[in-house]
PDB file of C-alpha atoms in Angstrom:
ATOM      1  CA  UNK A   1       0.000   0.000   0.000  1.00 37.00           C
ATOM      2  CA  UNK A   2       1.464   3.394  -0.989  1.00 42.00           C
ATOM      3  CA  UNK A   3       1.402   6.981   0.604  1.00 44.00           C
ATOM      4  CA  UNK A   4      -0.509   9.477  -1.818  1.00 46.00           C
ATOM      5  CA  UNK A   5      -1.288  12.160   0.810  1.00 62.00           C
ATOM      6  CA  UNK A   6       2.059  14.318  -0.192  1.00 86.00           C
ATOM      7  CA  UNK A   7       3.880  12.339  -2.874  1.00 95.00           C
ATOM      8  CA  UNK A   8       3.391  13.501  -6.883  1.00 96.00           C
ATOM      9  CA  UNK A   9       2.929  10.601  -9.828  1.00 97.00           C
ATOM     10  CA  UNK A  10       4.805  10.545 -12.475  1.00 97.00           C
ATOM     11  CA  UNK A  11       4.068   9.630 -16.033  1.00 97.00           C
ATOM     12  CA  UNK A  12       7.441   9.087 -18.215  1.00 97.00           C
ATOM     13  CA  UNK A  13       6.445   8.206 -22.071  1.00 96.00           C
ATOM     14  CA  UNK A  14       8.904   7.278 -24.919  1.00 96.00           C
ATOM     15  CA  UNK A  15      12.276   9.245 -22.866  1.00 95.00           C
ATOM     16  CA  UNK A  16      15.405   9.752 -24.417  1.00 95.00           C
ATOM     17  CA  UNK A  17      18.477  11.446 -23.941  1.00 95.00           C
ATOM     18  CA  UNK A  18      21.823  11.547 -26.095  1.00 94.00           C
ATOM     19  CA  UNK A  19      24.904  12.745 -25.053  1.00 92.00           C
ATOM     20  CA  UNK A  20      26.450  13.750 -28.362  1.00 91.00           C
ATOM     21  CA  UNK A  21      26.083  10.762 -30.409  1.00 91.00           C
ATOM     22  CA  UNK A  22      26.013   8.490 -27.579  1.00 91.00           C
ATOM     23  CA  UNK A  23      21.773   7.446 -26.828  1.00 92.00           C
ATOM     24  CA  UNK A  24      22.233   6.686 -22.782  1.00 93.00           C
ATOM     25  CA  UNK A  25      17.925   6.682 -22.579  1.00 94.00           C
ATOM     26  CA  UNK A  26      16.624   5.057 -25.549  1.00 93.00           C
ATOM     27  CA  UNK A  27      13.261   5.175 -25.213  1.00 93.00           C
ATOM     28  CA  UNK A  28      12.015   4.413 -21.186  1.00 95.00           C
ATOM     29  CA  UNK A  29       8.349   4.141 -20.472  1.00 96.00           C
ATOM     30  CA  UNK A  30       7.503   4.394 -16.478  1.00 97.00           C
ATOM     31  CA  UNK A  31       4.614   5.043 -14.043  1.00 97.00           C
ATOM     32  CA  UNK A  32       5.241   5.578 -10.557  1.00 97.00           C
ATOM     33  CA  UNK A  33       2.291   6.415  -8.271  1.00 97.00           C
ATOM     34  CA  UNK A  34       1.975   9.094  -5.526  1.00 97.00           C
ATOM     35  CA  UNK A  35       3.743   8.159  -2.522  1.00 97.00           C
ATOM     36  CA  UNK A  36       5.101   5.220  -4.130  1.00 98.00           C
ATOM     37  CA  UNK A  37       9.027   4.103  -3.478  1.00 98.00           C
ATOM     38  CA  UNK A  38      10.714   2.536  -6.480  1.00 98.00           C
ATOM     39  CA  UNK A  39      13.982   0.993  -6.609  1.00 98.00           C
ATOM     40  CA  UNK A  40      15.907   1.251  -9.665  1.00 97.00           C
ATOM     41  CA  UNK A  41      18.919  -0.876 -10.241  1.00 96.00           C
ATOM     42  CA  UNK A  42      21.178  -1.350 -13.441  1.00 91.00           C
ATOM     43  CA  UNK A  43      25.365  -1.635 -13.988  1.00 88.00           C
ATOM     44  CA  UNK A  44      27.574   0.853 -14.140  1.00 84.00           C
ATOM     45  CA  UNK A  45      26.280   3.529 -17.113  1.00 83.00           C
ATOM     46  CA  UNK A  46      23.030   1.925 -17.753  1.00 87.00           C
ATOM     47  CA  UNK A  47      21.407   5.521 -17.524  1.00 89.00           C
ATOM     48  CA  UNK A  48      19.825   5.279 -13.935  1.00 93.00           C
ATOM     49  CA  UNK A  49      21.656   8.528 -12.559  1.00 92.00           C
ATOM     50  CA  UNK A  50      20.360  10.090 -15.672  1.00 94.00           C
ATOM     51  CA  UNK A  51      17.356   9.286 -15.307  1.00 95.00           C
ATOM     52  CA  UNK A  52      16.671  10.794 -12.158  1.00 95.00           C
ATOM     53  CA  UNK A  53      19.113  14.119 -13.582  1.00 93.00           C
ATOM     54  CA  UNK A  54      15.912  13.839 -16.184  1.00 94.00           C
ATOM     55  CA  UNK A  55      13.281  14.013 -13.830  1.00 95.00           C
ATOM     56  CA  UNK A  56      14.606  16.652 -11.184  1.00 94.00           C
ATOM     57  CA  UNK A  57      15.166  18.948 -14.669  1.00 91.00           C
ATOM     58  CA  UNK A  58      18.740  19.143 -14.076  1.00 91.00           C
ATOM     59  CA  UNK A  59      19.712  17.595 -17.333  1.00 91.00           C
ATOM     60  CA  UNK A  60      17.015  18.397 -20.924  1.00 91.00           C
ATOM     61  CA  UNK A  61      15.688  15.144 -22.099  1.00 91.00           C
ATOM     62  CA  UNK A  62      16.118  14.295 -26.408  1.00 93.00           C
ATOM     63  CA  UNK A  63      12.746  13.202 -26.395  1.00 94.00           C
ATOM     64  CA  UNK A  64       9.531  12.155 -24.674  1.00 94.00           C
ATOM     65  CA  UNK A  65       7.677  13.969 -21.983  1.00 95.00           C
ATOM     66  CA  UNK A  66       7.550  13.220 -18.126  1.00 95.00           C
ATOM     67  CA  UNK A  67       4.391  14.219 -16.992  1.00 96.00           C
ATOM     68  CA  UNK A  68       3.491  15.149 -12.937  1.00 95.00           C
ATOM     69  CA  UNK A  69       0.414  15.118 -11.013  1.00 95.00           C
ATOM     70  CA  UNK A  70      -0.508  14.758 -15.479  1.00 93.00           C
ATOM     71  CA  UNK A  71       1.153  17.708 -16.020  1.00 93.00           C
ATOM     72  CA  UNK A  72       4.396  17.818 -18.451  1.00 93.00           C
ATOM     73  CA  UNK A  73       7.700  19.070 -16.797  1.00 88.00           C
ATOM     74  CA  UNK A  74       9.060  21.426 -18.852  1.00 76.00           C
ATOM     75  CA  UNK A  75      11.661  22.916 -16.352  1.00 78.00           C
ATOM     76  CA  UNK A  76      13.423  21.862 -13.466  1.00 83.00           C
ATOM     77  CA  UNK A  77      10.974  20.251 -10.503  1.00 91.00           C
ATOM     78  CA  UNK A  78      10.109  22.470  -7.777  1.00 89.00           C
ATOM     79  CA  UNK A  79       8.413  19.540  -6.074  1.00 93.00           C
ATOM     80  CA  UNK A  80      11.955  17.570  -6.531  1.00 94.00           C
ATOM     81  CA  UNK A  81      15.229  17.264  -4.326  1.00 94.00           C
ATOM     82  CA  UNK A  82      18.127  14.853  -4.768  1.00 94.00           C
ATOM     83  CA  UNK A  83      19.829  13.334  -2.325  1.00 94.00           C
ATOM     84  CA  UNK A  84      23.658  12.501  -3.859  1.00 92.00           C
ATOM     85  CA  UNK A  85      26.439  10.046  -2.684  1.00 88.00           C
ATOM     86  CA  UNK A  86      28.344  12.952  -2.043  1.00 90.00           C
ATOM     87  CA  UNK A  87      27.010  14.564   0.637  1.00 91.00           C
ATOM     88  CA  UNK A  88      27.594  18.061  -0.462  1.00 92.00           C
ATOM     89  CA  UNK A  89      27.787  19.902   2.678  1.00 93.00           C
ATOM     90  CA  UNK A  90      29.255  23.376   2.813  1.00 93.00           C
ATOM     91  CA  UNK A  91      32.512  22.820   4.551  1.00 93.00           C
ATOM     92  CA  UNK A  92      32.570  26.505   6.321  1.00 94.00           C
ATOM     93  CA  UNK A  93      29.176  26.532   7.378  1.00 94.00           C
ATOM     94  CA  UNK A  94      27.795  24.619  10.998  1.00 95.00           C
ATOM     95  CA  UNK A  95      25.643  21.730  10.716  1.00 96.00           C
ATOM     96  CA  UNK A  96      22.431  23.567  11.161  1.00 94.00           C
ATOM     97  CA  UNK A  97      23.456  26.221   8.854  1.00 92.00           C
ATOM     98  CA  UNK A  98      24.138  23.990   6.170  1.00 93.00           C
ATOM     99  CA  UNK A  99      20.694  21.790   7.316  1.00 92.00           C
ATOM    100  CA  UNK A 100      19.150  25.068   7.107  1.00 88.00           C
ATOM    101  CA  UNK A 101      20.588  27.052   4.123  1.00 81.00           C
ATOM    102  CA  UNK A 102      16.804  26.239   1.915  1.00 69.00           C
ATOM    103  CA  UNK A 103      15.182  28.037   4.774  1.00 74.00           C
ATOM    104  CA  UNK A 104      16.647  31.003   5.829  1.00 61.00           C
ATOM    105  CA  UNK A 105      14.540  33.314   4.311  1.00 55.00           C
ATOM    106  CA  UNK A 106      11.927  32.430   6.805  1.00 65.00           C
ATOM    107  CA  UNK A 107      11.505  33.974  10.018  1.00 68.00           C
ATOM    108  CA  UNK A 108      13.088  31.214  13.124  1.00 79.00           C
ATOM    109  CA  UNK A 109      14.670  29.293  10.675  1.00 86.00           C
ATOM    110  CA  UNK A 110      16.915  27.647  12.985  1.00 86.00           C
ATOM    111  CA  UNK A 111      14.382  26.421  14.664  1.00 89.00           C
ATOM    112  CA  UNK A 112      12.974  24.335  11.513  1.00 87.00           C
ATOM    113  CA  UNK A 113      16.286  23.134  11.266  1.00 91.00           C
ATOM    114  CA  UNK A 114      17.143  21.810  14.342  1.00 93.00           C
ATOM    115  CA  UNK A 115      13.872  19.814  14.102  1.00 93.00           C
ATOM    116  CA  UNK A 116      15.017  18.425  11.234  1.00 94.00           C
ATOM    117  CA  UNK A 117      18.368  17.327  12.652  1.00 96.00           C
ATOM    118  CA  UNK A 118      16.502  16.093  15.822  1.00 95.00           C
ATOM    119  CA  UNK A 119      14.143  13.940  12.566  1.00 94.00           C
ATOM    120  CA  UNK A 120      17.672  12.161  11.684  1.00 95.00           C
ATOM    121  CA  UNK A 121      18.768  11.857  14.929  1.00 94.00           C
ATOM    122  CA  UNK A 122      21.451  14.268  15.130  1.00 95.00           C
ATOM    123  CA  UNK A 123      20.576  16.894  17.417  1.00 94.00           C
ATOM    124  CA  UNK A 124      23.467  17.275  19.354  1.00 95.00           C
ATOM    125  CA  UNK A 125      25.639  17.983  16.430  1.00 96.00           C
ATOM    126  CA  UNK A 126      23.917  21.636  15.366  1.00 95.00           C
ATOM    127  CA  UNK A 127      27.228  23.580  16.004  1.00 96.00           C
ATOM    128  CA  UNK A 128      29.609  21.455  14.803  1.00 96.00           C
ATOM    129  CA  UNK A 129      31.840  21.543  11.235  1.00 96.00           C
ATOM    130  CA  UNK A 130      30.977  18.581   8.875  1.00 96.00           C
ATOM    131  CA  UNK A 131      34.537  17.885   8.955  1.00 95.00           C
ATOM    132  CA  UNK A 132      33.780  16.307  11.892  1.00 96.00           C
ATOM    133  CA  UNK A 133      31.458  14.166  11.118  1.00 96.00           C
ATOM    134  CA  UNK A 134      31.441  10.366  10.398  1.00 95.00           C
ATOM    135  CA  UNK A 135      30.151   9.354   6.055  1.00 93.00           C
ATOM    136  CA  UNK A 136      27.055   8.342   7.903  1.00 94.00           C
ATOM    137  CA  UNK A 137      26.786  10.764  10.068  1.00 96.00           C
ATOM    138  CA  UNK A 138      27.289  13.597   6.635  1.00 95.00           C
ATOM    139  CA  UNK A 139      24.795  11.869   4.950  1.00 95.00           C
ATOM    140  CA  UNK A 140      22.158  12.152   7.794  1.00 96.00           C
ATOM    141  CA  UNK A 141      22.461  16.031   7.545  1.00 95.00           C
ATOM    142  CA  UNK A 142      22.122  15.906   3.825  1.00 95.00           C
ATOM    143  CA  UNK A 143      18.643  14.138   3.992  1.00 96.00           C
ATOM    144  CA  UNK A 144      17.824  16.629   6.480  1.00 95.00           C
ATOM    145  CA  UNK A 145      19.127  19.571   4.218  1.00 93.00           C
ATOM    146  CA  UNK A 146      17.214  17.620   1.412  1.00 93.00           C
ATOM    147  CA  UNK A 147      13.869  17.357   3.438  1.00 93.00           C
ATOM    148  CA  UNK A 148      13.821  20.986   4.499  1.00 89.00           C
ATOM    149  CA  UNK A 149      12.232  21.703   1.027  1.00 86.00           C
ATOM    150  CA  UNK A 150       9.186  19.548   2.205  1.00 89.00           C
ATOM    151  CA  UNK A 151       9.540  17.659  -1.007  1.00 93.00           C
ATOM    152  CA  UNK A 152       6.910  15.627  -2.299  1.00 96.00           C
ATOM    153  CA  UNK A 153       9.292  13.889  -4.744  1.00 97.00           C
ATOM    154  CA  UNK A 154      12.911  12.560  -3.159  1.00 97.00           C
ATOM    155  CA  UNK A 155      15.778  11.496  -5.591  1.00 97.00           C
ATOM    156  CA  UNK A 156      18.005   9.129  -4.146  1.00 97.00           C
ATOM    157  CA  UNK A 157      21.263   8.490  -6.307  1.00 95.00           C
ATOM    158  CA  UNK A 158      23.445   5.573  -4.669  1.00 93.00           C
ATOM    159  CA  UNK A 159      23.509   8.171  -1.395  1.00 91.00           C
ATOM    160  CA  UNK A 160      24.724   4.887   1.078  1.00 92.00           C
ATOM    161  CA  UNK A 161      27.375   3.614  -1.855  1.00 89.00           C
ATOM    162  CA  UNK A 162      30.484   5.103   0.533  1.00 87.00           C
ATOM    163  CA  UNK A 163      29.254   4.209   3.920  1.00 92.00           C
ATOM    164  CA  UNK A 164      30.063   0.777   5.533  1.00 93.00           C
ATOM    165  CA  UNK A 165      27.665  -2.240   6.532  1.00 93.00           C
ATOM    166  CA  UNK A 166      26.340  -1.558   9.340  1.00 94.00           C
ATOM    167  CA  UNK A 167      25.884   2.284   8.798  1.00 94.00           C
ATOM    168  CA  UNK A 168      24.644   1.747   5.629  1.00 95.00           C
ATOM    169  CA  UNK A 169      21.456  -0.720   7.101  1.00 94.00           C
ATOM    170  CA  UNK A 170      21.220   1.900   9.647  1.00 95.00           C
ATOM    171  CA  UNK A 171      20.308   4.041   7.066  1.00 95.00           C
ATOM    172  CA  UNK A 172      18.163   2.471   5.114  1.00 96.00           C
ATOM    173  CA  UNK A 173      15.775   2.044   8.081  1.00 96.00           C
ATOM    174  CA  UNK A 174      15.945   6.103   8.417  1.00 96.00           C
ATOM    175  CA  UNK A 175      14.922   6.511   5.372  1.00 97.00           C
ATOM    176  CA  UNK A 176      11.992   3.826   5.593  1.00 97.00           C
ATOM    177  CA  UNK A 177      11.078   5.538   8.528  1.00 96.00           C
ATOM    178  CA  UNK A 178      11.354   9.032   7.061  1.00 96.00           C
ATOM    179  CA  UNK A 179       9.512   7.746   3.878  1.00 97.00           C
ATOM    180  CA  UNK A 180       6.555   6.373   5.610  1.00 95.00           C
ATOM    181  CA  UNK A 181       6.048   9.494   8.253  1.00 93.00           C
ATOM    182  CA  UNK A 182       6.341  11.720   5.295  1.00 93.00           C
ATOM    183  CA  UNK A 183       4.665   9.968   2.789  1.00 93.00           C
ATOM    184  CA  UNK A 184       6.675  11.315  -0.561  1.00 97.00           C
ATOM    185  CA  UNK A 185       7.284   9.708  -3.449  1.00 98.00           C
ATOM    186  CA  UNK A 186      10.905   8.019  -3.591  1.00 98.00           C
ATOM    187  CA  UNK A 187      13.279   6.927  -6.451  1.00 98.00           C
ATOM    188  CA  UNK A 188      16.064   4.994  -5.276  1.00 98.00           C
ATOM    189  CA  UNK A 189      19.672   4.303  -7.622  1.00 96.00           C
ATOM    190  CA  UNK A 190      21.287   1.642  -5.925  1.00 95.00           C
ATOM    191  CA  UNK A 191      23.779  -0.901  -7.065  1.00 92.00           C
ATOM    192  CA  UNK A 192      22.565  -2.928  -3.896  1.00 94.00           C
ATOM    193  CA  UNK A 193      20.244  -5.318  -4.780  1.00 96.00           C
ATOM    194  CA  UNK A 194      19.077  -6.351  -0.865  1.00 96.00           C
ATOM    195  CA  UNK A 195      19.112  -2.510  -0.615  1.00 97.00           C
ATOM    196  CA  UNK A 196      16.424  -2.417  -3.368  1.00 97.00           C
ATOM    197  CA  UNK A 197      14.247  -5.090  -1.942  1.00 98.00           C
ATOM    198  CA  UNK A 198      14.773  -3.633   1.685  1.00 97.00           C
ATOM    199  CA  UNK A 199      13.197  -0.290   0.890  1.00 98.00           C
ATOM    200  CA  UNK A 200      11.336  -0.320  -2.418  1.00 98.00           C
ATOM    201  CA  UNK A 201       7.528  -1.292  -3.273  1.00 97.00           C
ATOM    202  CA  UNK A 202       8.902  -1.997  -6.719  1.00 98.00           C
ATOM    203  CA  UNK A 203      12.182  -2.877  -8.303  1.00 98.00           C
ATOM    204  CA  UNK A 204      13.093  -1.488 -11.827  1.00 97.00           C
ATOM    205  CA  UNK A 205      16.129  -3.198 -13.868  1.00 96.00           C
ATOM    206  CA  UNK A 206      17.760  -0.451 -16.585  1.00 94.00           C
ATOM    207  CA  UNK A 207      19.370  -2.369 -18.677  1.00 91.00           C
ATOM    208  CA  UNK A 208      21.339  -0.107 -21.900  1.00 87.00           C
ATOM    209  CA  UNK A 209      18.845   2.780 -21.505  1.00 90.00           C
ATOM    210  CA  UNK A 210      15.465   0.734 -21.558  1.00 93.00           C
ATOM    211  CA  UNK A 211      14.013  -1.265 -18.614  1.00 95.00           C
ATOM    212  CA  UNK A 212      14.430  -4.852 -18.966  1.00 94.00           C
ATOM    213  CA  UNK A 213      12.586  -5.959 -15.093  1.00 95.00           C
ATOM    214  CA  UNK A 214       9.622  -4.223 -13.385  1.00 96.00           C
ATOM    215  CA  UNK A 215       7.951  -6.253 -10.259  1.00 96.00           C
ATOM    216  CA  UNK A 216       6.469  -5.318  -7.166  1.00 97.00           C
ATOM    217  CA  UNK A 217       7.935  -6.693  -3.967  1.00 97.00           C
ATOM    218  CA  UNK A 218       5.071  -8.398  -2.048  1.00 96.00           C
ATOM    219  CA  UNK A 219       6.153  -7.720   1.803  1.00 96.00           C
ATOM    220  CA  UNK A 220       5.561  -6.678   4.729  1.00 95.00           C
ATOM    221  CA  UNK A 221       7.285  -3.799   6.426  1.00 94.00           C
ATOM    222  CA  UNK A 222       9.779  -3.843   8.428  1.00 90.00           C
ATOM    223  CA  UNK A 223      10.990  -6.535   5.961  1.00 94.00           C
ATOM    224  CA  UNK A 224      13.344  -9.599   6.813  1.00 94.00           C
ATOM    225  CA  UNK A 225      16.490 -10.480   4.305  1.00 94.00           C
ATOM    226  CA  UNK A 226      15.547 -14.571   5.691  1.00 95.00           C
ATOM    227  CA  UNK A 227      12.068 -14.065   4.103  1.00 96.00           C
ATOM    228  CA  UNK A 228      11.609 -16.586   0.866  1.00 97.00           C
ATOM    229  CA  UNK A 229       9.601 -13.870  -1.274  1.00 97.00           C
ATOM    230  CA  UNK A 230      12.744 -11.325  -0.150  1.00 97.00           C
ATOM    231  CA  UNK A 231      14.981 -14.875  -1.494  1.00 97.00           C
ATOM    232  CA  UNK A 232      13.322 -15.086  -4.618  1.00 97.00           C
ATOM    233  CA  UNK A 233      13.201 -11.486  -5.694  1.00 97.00           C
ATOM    234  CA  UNK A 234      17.108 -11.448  -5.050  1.00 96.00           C
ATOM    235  CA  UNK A 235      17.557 -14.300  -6.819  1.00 96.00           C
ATOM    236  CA  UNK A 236      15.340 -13.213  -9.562  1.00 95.00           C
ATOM    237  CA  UNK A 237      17.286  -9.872 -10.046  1.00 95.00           C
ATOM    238  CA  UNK A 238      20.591 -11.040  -9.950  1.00 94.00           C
ATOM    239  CA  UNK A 239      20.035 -13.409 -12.900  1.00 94.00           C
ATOM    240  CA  UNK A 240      18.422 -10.569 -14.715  1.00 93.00           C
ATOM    241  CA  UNK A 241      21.634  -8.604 -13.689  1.00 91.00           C
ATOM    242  CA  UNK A 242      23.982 -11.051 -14.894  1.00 88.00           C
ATOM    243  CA  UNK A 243      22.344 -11.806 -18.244  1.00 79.00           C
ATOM    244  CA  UNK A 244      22.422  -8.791 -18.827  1.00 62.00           C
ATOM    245  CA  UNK A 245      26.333  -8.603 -18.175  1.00 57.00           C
ATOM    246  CA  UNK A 246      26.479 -11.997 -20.456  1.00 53.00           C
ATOM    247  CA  UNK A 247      24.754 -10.724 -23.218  1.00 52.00           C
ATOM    248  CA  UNK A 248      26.849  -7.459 -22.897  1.00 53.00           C
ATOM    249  CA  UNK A 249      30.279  -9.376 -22.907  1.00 50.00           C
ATOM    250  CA  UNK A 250      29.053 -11.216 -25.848  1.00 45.00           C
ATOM    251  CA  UNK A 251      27.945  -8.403 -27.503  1.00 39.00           C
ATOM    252  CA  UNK A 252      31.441  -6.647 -27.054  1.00 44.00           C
ATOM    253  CA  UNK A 253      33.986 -10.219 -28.328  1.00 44.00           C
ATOM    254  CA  UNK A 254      31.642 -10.097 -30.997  1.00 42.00           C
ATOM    255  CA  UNK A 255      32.173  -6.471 -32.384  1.00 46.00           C
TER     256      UNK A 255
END
């Protein structure tokens, strides 16, 4: 069951984008509905990043249309914010400065921020440089920077790639969390795969610039990595994954 209270729906018909001769989207058809989180997965310059680039307006697509709410974006998405694997922070600014940089043309805006550092947990580290910081603990301030927008639409590209094990499934259940209380619509890049089952309703496969694997993942939440369905979706997506890499190496002693 998805969130529609705050989260937009998109409508993505016949995308494509070329970098100079080079067709990265080559025609990608896509629904996601309001509130909805979806996983998208793919090797190394399959054109997920771009996608998202696409849909947040920061790069012009070739061709198609991405419709919100049934409306066609035509600019870059107010109703958008991406969260990188770089953090991004502002190196001479505080925590709560750089948490609350989107907000401080309002009136108290400190005060919105520390609530969002106290909504990741990090409270007690308003006043202190990001240099100090831990990967994990960098990336908690830039979801909070991220959410200060209020988006209804959050871009997640790889954002837990650098972080370790244990911080990284630390994460993911912040986010879950975050998701659900907020109830935005999510698009996750991840190279993960449990990652993807962990946190998405549905699991996309880009696979040379067209999507090759769409399914909805059928379980509960909080979700356990022992669960068969969780099994057989993982081993369902890594044989898509390495086919894919087969017919690709093929492909390549063949040219």
């Amino acid at each position: 069951m998805t969130n529609q209270q705050n989260g937009v729906q998109l409508r993505i018909e016949n995308m494509k984008k070329k970098f100079g001769s080079t067709e990265v989207i080559k025609g990608i058809d896509l629904q996601v509905d309001a509130g909805e989180f979806v996983a998208v997965v793919g090797k190394s310059g399959c054109g997920k990043s771009t996608l998202l680039r696409l849909i947040a307006g920061l790069e012009e697509k070739t061709e198609g249309t991405i419709y919100q709410n049934d409306a066609p974006l035509s600019k870059e998405n107010d109703d958008a914010r991406v969260m990188f694997q770089e953090d991004r922070l502002l190196p001479w600014q505080d925590v709560l400065t750089n948490v609350g940089f989107g907000l401080q043309l309002q009136n108290d805006w400190q005060t919105g921020a520390k609530q969002l550092l106290q909504e990741v947990g990090l409270e007690d580290h308003a006043s202190k440089w990001p240099s100090l910081l831990s990967g994990g603990q960098k990336q908690r301030v830039a979801l909070a920077r991220a959410l200060a927008a209020n988006p209804r639409l959050l871009l997640f590209d790889e954002p837990l790639g650098a972080l370790d094990a244990l911080t990284r499934i630390e994460m993911q259940g912040l986010i879950e969390e975050i998701w659900k209380r907020n109830q935005f619509t999510a698009l996750l890049v991840t190279h993960d795969v449990s990652e993807a089952i962990m946190l998405a309703d549905r699991i996309i496969v880009i696979s040379e610039g067209t999507i090759s694997y769409d399914r909805d993942v059928p379980l509960p939440r909080p979700r356990e990595r022992s669960h068969p369905v969780f099994k057989e979706i993982e081993r369902e997506l890594y044989a898509e994954l390495l086919e894919e890499s087969h017919k690709q190496q093929t492909f390549a002693m063949q040219s």
